[in-house]
């Protein structure tokens, strides 16, 4: 019994030591993962390769901790790209970063894309800002490679000035005038003004849209009820019409003169006139009386005098 307990204790100790060894290895490798803030493709490749190594040696039970640790290494503009995303796995994060940064585009192509960047349909202001910032960074890095520090700074300042003009023309028309009226001097200043204006205008647009939708829904419901053949209006049937005879709610109400009455829909099959039926046709009644009188006179032997 004593020997068995000794072996069990030894196995537990070895397992604990192994787990500690794995944790230390993962911790050491995580320290080697560089920070990533967006930019040129070489940085993305280096970051992904380092993260892949961490993923491979991390036990399945620690994958969530590993993912949170990697997410904490993402900074700057790259963080702006992912902060609103619900990332649940390394593969999801890797795909998102590749789709954003791993694009084989030269500096000239990126400049064209930057200077023509406009807020897209259904693209939020924050999404447009992040896309524009990424383009500014990519163009700056591609345009300053191999230049001296002073030349690189001049190029970067020029790109930022151009990006400010692009942003002022590219934002949604609903806030463009208001942002321009504040005369922002830098891109970041213009972005902050636009964010404030966008937040102020969005709630009022939602209320306006809700009012319009409710009104349209009410109109649709009114017409779906059908129309009354007594007064000619939509929204109720003849049985509920306030102009109907015998309805106690009709006291003092008269049908509109420009609406057809019930008699307007009656046509006599005898005289073809509107407003009555054959059983109430005066012409037919007169004709019947005349023929009846002629028949009675003929039976009495009456002859008109010549």
mmCIF file of C-alpha atoms in Angstrom:
data_model
loop_
_atom_site.group_PDB
_atom_site.id
_atom_site.type_symbol
_atom_site.label_atom_id
_atom_site.label_comp_id
_atom_site.label_asym_id
_atom_site.label_seq_id
_atom_site.Cartn_x
_atom_site.Cartn_y
_atom_site.Cartn_z
ATOM 1 C CA UNK A 1 0.000 0.000 0.000
ATOM 2 C CA UNK A 2 2.791 2.333 0.949
ATOM 3 C CA UNK A 3 4.645 1.596 -2.268
ATOM 4 C CA UNK A 4 1.529 2.204 -4.345
ATOM 5 C CA UNK A 5 0.912 5.546 -2.732
ATOM 6 C CA UNK A 6 4.513 6.502 -3.328
ATOM 7 C CA UNK A 7 4.232 5.784 -7.054
ATOM 8 C CA UNK A 8 0.955 7.716 -7.322
ATOM 9 C CA UNK A 9 2.509 10.679 -5.602
ATOM 10 C CA UNK A 10 5.485 10.515 -7.933
ATOM 11 C CA UNK A 11 3.229 10.445 -11.024
ATOM 12 C CA UNK A 12 1.246 13.433 -9.762
ATOM 13 C CA UNK A 13 4.461 15.342 -9.151
ATOM 14 C CA UNK A 14 5.726 14.555 -12.649
ATOM 15 C CA UNK A 15 2.415 15.670 -14.183
ATOM 16 C CA UNK A 16 2.514 18.932 -12.245
ATOM 17 C CA UNK A 17 6.110 19.567 -13.265
ATOM 18 C CA UNK A 18 5.217 18.866 -16.894
ATOM 19 C CA UNK A 19 2.273 21.312 -16.761
ATOM 20 C CA UNK A 20 4.463 23.971 -15.183
ATOM 21 C CA UNK A 21 7.073 23.368 -17.872
ATOM 22 C CA UNK A 22 4.455 23.798 -20.608
ATOM 23 C CA UNK A 23 3.100 26.977 -19.007
ATOM 24 C CA UNK A 24 6.601 28.437 -18.774
ATOM 25 C CA UNK A 25 7.280 27.569 -22.407
ATOM 26 C CA UNK A 26 4.031 29.212 -23.548
ATOM 27 C CA UNK A 27 4.758 32.259 -21.426
ATOM 28 C CA UNK A 28 8.256 32.525 -22.897
ATOM 29 C CA UNK A 29 6.995 32.238 -26.485
ATOM 30 C CA UNK A 30 4.215 34.762 -25.879
ATOM 31 C CA UNK A 31 6.847 37.261 -24.808
ATOM 32 C CA UNK A 32 8.401 36.808 -28.247
ATOM 33 C CA UNK A 33 5.176 37.768 -30.059
ATOM 34 C CA UNK A 34 5.681 41.299 -31.380
ATOM 35 C CA UNK A 35 3.119 44.043 -31.186
ATOM 36 C CA UNK A 36 1.216 44.670 -34.405
ATOM 37 C CA UNK A 37 -0.314 48.021 -35.277
ATOM 38 C CA UNK A 38 -0.955 47.571 -38.995
ATOM 39 C CA UNK A 39 1.203 48.659 -41.869
ATOM 40 C CA UNK A 40 3.321 46.907 -44.458
ATOM 41 C CA UNK A 41 2.946 43.202 -45.225
ATOM 42 C CA UNK A 42 6.316 42.180 -43.733
ATOM 43 C CA UNK A 43 5.127 43.148 -40.240
ATOM 44 C CA UNK A 44 1.958 41.101 -40.659
ATOM 45 C CA UNK A 45 3.884 38.008 -41.795
ATOM 46 C CA UNK A 46 6.249 38.240 -38.821
ATOM 47 C CA UNK A 47 3.334 38.692 -36.401
ATOM 48 C CA UNK A 48 1.333 35.765 -37.844
ATOM 49 C CA UNK A 49 4.338 33.404 -37.805
ATOM 50 C CA UNK A 50 5.041 34.198 -34.154
ATOM 51 C CA UNK A 51 1.390 33.689 -33.207
ATOM 52 C CA UNK A 52 1.219 30.382 -35.097
ATOM 53 C CA UNK A 53 4.096 29.088 -32.975
ATOM 54 C CA UNK A 54 2.258 30.061 -29.793
ATOM 55 C CA UNK A 55 -0.939 28.381 -31.000
ATOM 56 C CA UNK A 56 0.872 25.148 -31.862
ATOM 57 C CA UNK A 57 2.441 24.674 -28.420
ATOM 58 C CA UNK A 58 -0.515 25.885 -26.339
ATOM 59 C CA UNK A 59 -2.688 23.113 -24.837
ATOM 60 C CA UNK A 60 -6.329 23.102 -25.895
ATOM 61 C CA UNK A 61 -7.430 23.964 -22.368
ATOM 62 C CA UNK A 62 -5.429 27.210 -22.543
ATOM 63 C CA UNK A 63 -6.510 28.332 -26.024
ATOM 64 C CA UNK A 64 -8.829 31.059 -24.704
ATOM 65 C CA UNK A 65 -6.073 32.569 -22.575
ATOM 66 C CA UNK A 66 -3.697 32.351 -25.522
ATOM 67 C CA UNK A 67 -6.167 34.196 -27.798
ATOM 68 C CA UNK A 68 -6.721 36.988 -25.280
ATOM 69 C CA UNK A 69 -2.964 37.348 -24.905
ATOM 70 C CA UNK A 70 -2.485 37.681 -28.668
ATOM 71 C CA UNK A 71 -5.310 40.226 -28.894
ATOM 72 C CA UNK A 72 -3.517 42.312 -26.267
ATOM 73 C CA UNK A 73 -0.494 42.511 -28.587
ATOM 74 C CA UNK A 74 -2.522 44.304 -31.265
ATOM 75 C CA UNK A 75 -2.218 48.081 -30.996
ATOM 76 C CA UNK A 76 -2.917 51.321 -32.850
ATOM 77 C CA UNK A 77 -4.838 51.245 -36.111
ATOM 78 C CA UNK A 78 -4.904 47.454 -36.156
ATOM 79 C CA UNK A 79 -6.752 47.527 -32.848
ATOM 80 C CA UNK A 80 -9.290 49.944 -34.351
ATOM 81 C CA UNK A 81 -9.982 47.298 -37.000
ATOM 82 C CA UNK A 82 -10.709 44.478 -34.534
ATOM 83 C CA UNK A 83 -12.155 46.190 -31.466
ATOM 84 C CA UNK A 84 -15.777 45.931 -32.635
ATOM 85 C CA UNK A 85 -15.412 42.352 -33.896
ATOM 86 C CA UNK A 86 -16.481 39.288 -31.896
ATOM 87 C CA UNK A 87 -13.308 37.236 -32.353
ATOM 88 C CA UNK A 88 -13.565 33.720 -30.910
ATOM 89 C CA UNK A 89 -10.571 31.945 -32.466
ATOM 90 C CA UNK A 90 -7.084 32.553 -33.799
ATOM 91 C CA UNK A 91 -8.154 31.548 -37.310
ATOM 92 C CA UNK A 92 -10.844 34.251 -37.264
ATOM 93 C CA UNK A 93 -8.338 36.874 -36.141
ATOM 94 C CA UNK A 94 -5.778 35.783 -38.724
ATOM 95 C CA UNK A 95 -8.328 35.958 -41.558
ATOM 96 C CA UNK A 96 -9.463 39.430 -40.496
ATOM 97 C CA UNK A 97 -5.895 40.765 -40.381
ATOM 98 C CA UNK A 98 -5.000 39.213 -43.740
ATOM 99 C CA UNK A 99 -8.084 40.622 -45.431
ATOM 100 C CA UNK A 100 -7.200 44.064 -44.087
ATOM 101 C CA UNK A 101 -3.422 44.228 -44.521
ATOM 102 C CA UNK A 102 -2.149 41.353 -46.668
ATOM 103 C CA UNK A 103 -2.773 42.970 -50.052
ATOM 104 C CA UNK A 104 -0.149 43.060 -52.808
ATOM 105 C CA UNK A 105 -0.546 46.724 -53.729
ATOM 106 C CA UNK A 106 2.226 49.096 -54.686
ATOM 107 C CA UNK A 107 2.561 52.678 -53.463
ATOM 108 C CA UNK A 108 1.031 54.177 -56.618
ATOM 109 C CA UNK A 109 -2.063 51.978 -56.363
ATOM 110 C CA UNK A 110 -2.472 52.811 -52.679
ATOM 111 C CA UNK A 111 -2.241 56.538 -53.425
ATOM 112 C CA UNK A 112 -5.025 56.255 -55.991
ATOM 113 C CA UNK A 113 -7.136 54.297 -53.501
ATOM 114 C CA UNK A 114 -6.482 56.878 -50.778
ATOM 115 C CA UNK A 115 -7.289 59.952 -52.863
ATOM 116 C CA UNK A 116 -10.541 58.404 -54.134
ATOM 117 C CA UNK A 117 -11.712 57.031 -50.777
ATOM 118 C CA UNK A 118 -15.324 57.957 -49.997
ATOM 119 C CA UNK A 119 -17.719 56.704 -47.365
ATOM 120 C CA UNK A 120 -19.526 53.769 -48.907
ATOM 121 C CA UNK A 121 -23.222 52.975 -48.836
ATOM 122 C CA UNK A 122 -24.114 51.481 -45.422
ATOM 123 C CA UNK A 123 -20.520 52.014 -44.224
ATOM 124 C CA UNK A 124 -20.493 53.620 -40.783
ATOM 125 C CA UNK A 125 -18.374 56.671 -40.085
ATOM 126 C CA UNK A 126 -16.058 54.661 -37.801
ATOM 127 C CA UNK A 127 -15.533 52.039 -40.509
ATOM 128 C CA UNK A 128 -14.709 54.752 -43.047
ATOM 129 C CA UNK A 129 -12.292 56.436 -40.615
ATOM 130 C CA UNK A 130 -10.459 53.159 -39.960
ATOM 131 C CA UNK A 131 -10.192 52.423 -43.681
ATOM 132 C CA UNK A 132 -8.857 55.913 -44.383
ATOM 133 C CA UNK A 133 -6.336 55.719 -41.535
ATOM 134 C CA UNK A 134 -5.042 52.383 -42.782
ATOM 135 C CA UNK A 135 -4.636 53.816 -46.273
ATOM 136 C CA UNK A 136 -2.769 56.859 -44.913
ATOM 137 C CA UNK A 137 -0.397 54.629 -42.972
ATOM 138 C CA UNK A 138 0.176 52.273 -45.903
ATOM 139 C CA UNK A 139 0.823 55.140 -48.343
ATOM 140 C CA UNK A 140 3.142 56.858 -45.862
ATOM 141 C CA UNK A 141 5.207 53.722 -45.299
ATOM 142 C CA UNK A 142 5.368 52.920 -48.991
ATOM 143 C CA UNK A 143 6.288 56.483 -49.979
ATOM 144 C CA UNK A 144 9.007 57.074 -47.361
ATOM 145 C CA UNK A 145 11.070 53.909 -47.731
ATOM 146 C CA UNK A 146 14.714 54.761 -48.409
ATOM 147 C CA UNK A 147 14.266 58.475 -47.715
ATOM 148 C CA UNK A 148 16.052 60.523 -45.089
ATOM 149 C CA UNK A 149 14.233 61.427 -41.878
ATOM 150 C CA UNK A 150 13.593 65.015 -42.970
ATOM 151 C CA UNK A 151 12.361 64.000 -46.423
ATOM 152 C CA UNK A 152 10.166 61.269 -44.947
ATOM 153 C CA UNK A 153 8.606 63.752 -42.517
ATOM 154 C CA UNK A 154 7.824 66.172 -45.355
ATOM 155 C CA UNK A 155 6.190 63.377 -47.371
ATOM 156 C CA UNK A 156 4.113 62.253 -44.389
ATOM 157 C CA UNK A 157 2.899 65.795 -43.698
ATOM 158 C CA UNK A 158 1.880 66.204 -47.330
ATOM 159 C CA UNK A 159 -0.020 62.904 -47.279
ATOM 160 C CA UNK A 160 -1.884 63.930 -44.111
ATOM 161 C CA UNK A 161 -2.866 67.257 -45.682
ATOM 162 C CA UNK A 162 -4.198 65.458 -48.735
ATOM 163 C CA UNK A 163 -5.997 62.939 -46.520
ATOM 164 C CA UNK A 164 -7.768 65.807 -44.724
ATOM 165 C CA UNK A 165 -9.190 67.051 -48.025
ATOM 166 C CA UNK A 166 -10.162 63.508 -48.999
ATOM 167 C CA UNK A 167 -11.975 63.025 -45.694
ATOM 168 C CA UNK A 168 -13.892 66.311 -45.907
ATOM 169 C CA UNK A 169 -15.149 65.410 -49.378
ATOM 170 C CA UNK A 170 -15.629 61.703 -48.693
ATOM 171 C CA UNK A 171 -17.825 61.770 -45.591
ATOM 172 C CA UNK A 172 -21.593 61.455 -45.775
ATOM 173 C CA UNK A 173 -23.478 64.490 -47.091
ATOM 174 C CA UNK A 174 -25.590 64.629 -43.944
ATOM 175 C CA UNK A 175 -22.606 65.862 -41.855
ATOM 176 C CA UNK A 176 -20.248 67.195 -44.532
ATOM 177 C CA UNK A 177 -21.386 70.830 -44.356
ATOM 178 C CA UNK A 178 -21.294 70.902 -40.561
ATOM 179 C CA UNK A 179 -17.778 69.453 -40.404
ATOM 180 C CA UNK A 180 -16.470 71.829 -43.076
ATOM 181 C CA UNK A 181 -17.965 74.818 -41.263
ATOM 182 C CA UNK A 182 -15.700 74.092 -38.264
ATOM 183 C CA UNK A 183 -12.588 74.529 -40.493
ATOM 184 C CA UNK A 184 -10.537 71.638 -39.057
ATOM 185 C CA UNK A 185 -6.795 72.034 -39.631
ATOM 186 C CA UNK A 186 -5.766 68.371 -39.280
ATOM 187 C CA UNK A 187 -7.213 65.004 -40.221
ATOM 188 C CA UNK A 188 -7.592 63.904 -36.601
ATOM 189 C CA UNK A 189 -9.395 67.122 -35.706
ATOM 190 C CA UNK A 190 -11.804 66.629 -38.611
ATOM 191 C CA UNK A 191 -12.414 63.030 -37.540
ATOM 192 C CA UNK A 192 -13.292 64.040 -33.986
ATOM 193 C CA UNK A 193 -15.708 66.733 -35.218
ATOM 194 C CA UNK A 194 -17.340 64.265 -37.608
ATOM 195 C CA UNK A 195 -17.802 61.655 -34.877
ATOM 196 C CA UNK A 196 -19.545 64.197 -32.636
ATOM 197 C CA UNK A 197 -21.813 65.441 -35.441
ATOM 198 C CA UNK A 198 -22.641 61.878 -36.479
ATOM 199 C CA UNK A 199 -23.680 60.971 -32.932
ATOM 200 C CA UNK A 200 -25.863 64.083 -32.702
ATOM 201 C CA UNK A 201 -27.677 63.516 -35.973
ATOM 202 C CA UNK A 202 -28.254 59.756 -35.802
ATOM 203 C CA UNK A 203 -30.925 59.721 -33.019
ATOM 204 C CA UNK A 204 -33.039 62.353 -34.807
ATOM 205 C CA UNK A 205 -32.848 60.357 -38.045
ATOM 206 C CA UNK A 206 -34.008 57.247 -36.221
ATOM 207 C CA UNK A 207 -36.995 59.128 -34.780
ATOM 208 C CA UNK A 208 -37.840 60.566 -38.189
ATOM 209 C CA UNK A 209 -37.655 57.159 -39.843
ATOM 210 C CA UNK A 210 -39.835 55.616 -37.135
ATOM 211 C CA UNK A 211 -42.460 58.354 -37.611
ATOM 212 C CA UNK A 212 -42.453 57.821 -41.375
ATOM 213 C CA UNK A 213 -42.688 54.033 -41.028
ATOM 214 C CA UNK A 214 -45.556 54.265 -38.534
ATOM 215 C CA UNK A 215 -47.445 56.683 -40.781
ATOM 216 C CA UNK A 216 -46.928 54.473 -43.832
ATOM 217 C CA UNK A 217 -48.046 51.436 -41.850
ATOM 218 C CA UNK A 218 -51.197 53.278 -40.768
ATOM 219 C CA UNK A 219 -52.007 54.270 -44.345
ATOM 220 C CA UNK A 220 -51.534 50.680 -45.490
ATOM 221 C CA UNK A 221 -53.821 49.370 -42.760
ATOM 222 C CA UNK A 222 -56.477 51.933 -43.699
ATOM 223 C CA UNK A 223 -56.532 50.858 -47.337
ATOM 224 C CA UNK A 224 -56.392 47.180 -46.433
ATOM 225 C CA UNK A 225 -59.773 47.574 -44.713
ATOM 226 C CA UNK A 226 -61.464 48.200 -48.055
ATOM 227 C CA UNK A 227 -63.762 51.035 -49.053
ATOM 228 C CA UNK A 228 -67.372 51.969 -48.370
ATOM 229 C CA UNK A 229 -69.782 52.002 -51.335
ATOM 230 C CA UNK A 230 -72.046 54.506 -49.550
ATOM 231 C CA UNK A 231 -69.620 57.392 -49.083
ATOM 232 C CA UNK A 232 -66.801 56.135 -51.310
ATOM 233 C CA UNK A 233 -64.118 56.500 -48.625
ATOM 234 C CA UNK A 234 -61.453 53.994 -47.594
ATOM 235 C CA UNK A 235 -60.947 52.655 -44.084
ATOM 236 C CA UNK A 236 -64.377 51.201 -43.293
ATOM 237 C CA UNK A 237 -67.203 49.158 -44.753
ATOM 238 C CA UNK A 238 -70.781 50.202 -45.554
ATOM 239 C CA UNK A 239 -72.136 48.641 -42.337
ATOM 240 C CA UNK A 240 -69.971 51.047 -40.311
ATOM 241 C CA UNK A 241 -70.529 54.124 -42.468
ATOM 242 C CA UNK A 242 -71.643 57.181 -40.521
ATOM 243 C CA UNK A 243 -73.733 58.292 -43.498
ATOM 244 C CA UNK A 244 -75.770 55.081 -43.492
ATOM 245 C CA UNK A 245 -79.524 55.448 -42.868
ATOM 246 C CA UNK A 246 -80.615 54.362 -39.409
ATOM 247 C CA UNK A 247 -77.163 54.716 -37.890
ATOM 248 C CA UNK A 248 -77.652 56.716 -34.632
ATOM 249 C CA UNK A 249 -74.239 58.277 -35.127
ATOM 250 C CA UNK A 250 -75.387 59.913 -38.317
ATOM 251 C CA UNK A 251 -77.397 62.713 -36.723
ATOM 252 C CA UNK A 252 -76.346 65.962 -38.315
ATOM 253 C CA UNK A 253 -74.032 64.235 -40.790
ATOM 254 C CA UNK A 254 -74.580 64.613 -44.474
ATOM 255 C CA UNK A 255 -72.635 62.913 -47.177
ATOM 256 C CA UNK A 256 -70.198 65.023 -49.084
ATOM 257 C CA UNK A 257 -71.659 66.464 -52.279
ATOM 258 C CA UNK A 258 -68.692 65.264 -54.274
ATOM 259 C CA UNK A 259 -69.127 61.643 -53.158
ATOM 260 C CA UNK A 260 -71.478 59.197 -54.948
ATOM 261 C CA UNK A 261 -74.615 58.196 -52.965
ATOM 262 C CA UNK A 262 -76.086 54.726 -52.733
ATOM 263 C CA UNK A 263 -78.694 55.530 -55.453
ATOM 264 C CA UNK A 264 -75.915 56.466 -57.851
ATOM 265 C CA UNK A 265 -75.012 52.791 -58.070
ATOM 266 C CA UNK A 266 -78.620 51.716 -59.033
ATOM 267 C CA UNK A 267 -79.605 51.356 -62.705
ATOM 268 C CA UNK A 268 -83.124 50.651 -63.933
ATOM 269 C CA UNK A 269 -83.324 47.748 -66.365
ATOM 270 C CA UNK A 270 -86.485 49.260 -67.917
ATOM 271 C CA UNK A 271 -85.497 52.839 -68.702
ATOM 272 C CA UNK A 272 -81.704 52.394 -68.276
ATOM 273 C CA UNK A 273 -81.508 55.435 -66.008
ATOM 274 C CA UNK A 274 -79.558 55.645 -62.757
ATOM 275 C CA UNK A 275 -80.993 56.212 -59.295
ATOM 276 C CA UNK A 276 -83.739 53.575 -59.122
ATOM 277 C CA UNK A 277 -84.655 50.009 -59.999
ATOM 278 C CA UNK A 278 -87.394 48.639 -62.265
ATOM 279 C CA UNK A 279 -89.862 48.094 -59.392
ATOM 280 C CA UNK A 280 -89.748 51.847 -58.657
ATOM 281 C CA UNK A 281 -89.563 53.075 -62.230
ATOM 282 C CA UNK A 282 -92.207 55.796 -62.823
ATOM 283 C CA UNK A 283 -91.988 55.408 -66.578
ATOM 284 C CA UNK A 284 -92.826 51.721 -66.338
ATOM 285 C CA UNK A 285 -95.679 52.392 -63.927
ATOM 286 C CA UNK A 286 -97.163 55.038 -66.245
ATOM 287 C CA UNK A 287 -96.853 52.715 -69.220
ATOM 288 C CA UNK A 288 -98.531 49.914 -67.269
ATOM 289 C CA UNK A 289 -101.423 52.174 -66.258
ATOM 290 C CA UNK A 290 -101.880 53.407 -69.821
ATOM 291 C CA UNK A 291 -101.927 49.893 -71.245
ATOM 292 C CA UNK A 292 -104.326 48.773 -68.522
ATOM 293 C CA UNK A 293 -106.710 51.637 -69.343
ATOM 294 C CA UNK A 294 -106.634 50.882 -73.070
ATOM 295 C CA UNK A 295 -107.383 47.247 -72.415
ATOM 296 C CA UNK A 296 -110.352 48.167 -70.210
ATOM 297 C CA UNK A 297 -111.861 50.525 -72.822
ATOM 298 C CA UNK A 298 -111.535 47.917 -75.562
ATOM 299 C CA UNK A 299 -113.507 45.359 -73.494
ATOM 300 C CA UNK A 300 -116.485 47.733 -73.029
ATOM 301 C CA UNK A 301 -117.025 48.160 -76.788
ATOM 302 C CA UNK A 302 -115.926 51.741 -76.717
ATOM 303 C CA UNK A 303 -115.108 53.230 -80.107
ATOM 304 C CA UNK A 304 -113.685 56.631 -80.528
ATOM 305 C CA UNK A 305 -115.972 59.064 -82.434
ATOM 306 C CA UNK A 306 -114.908 59.964 -85.928
#
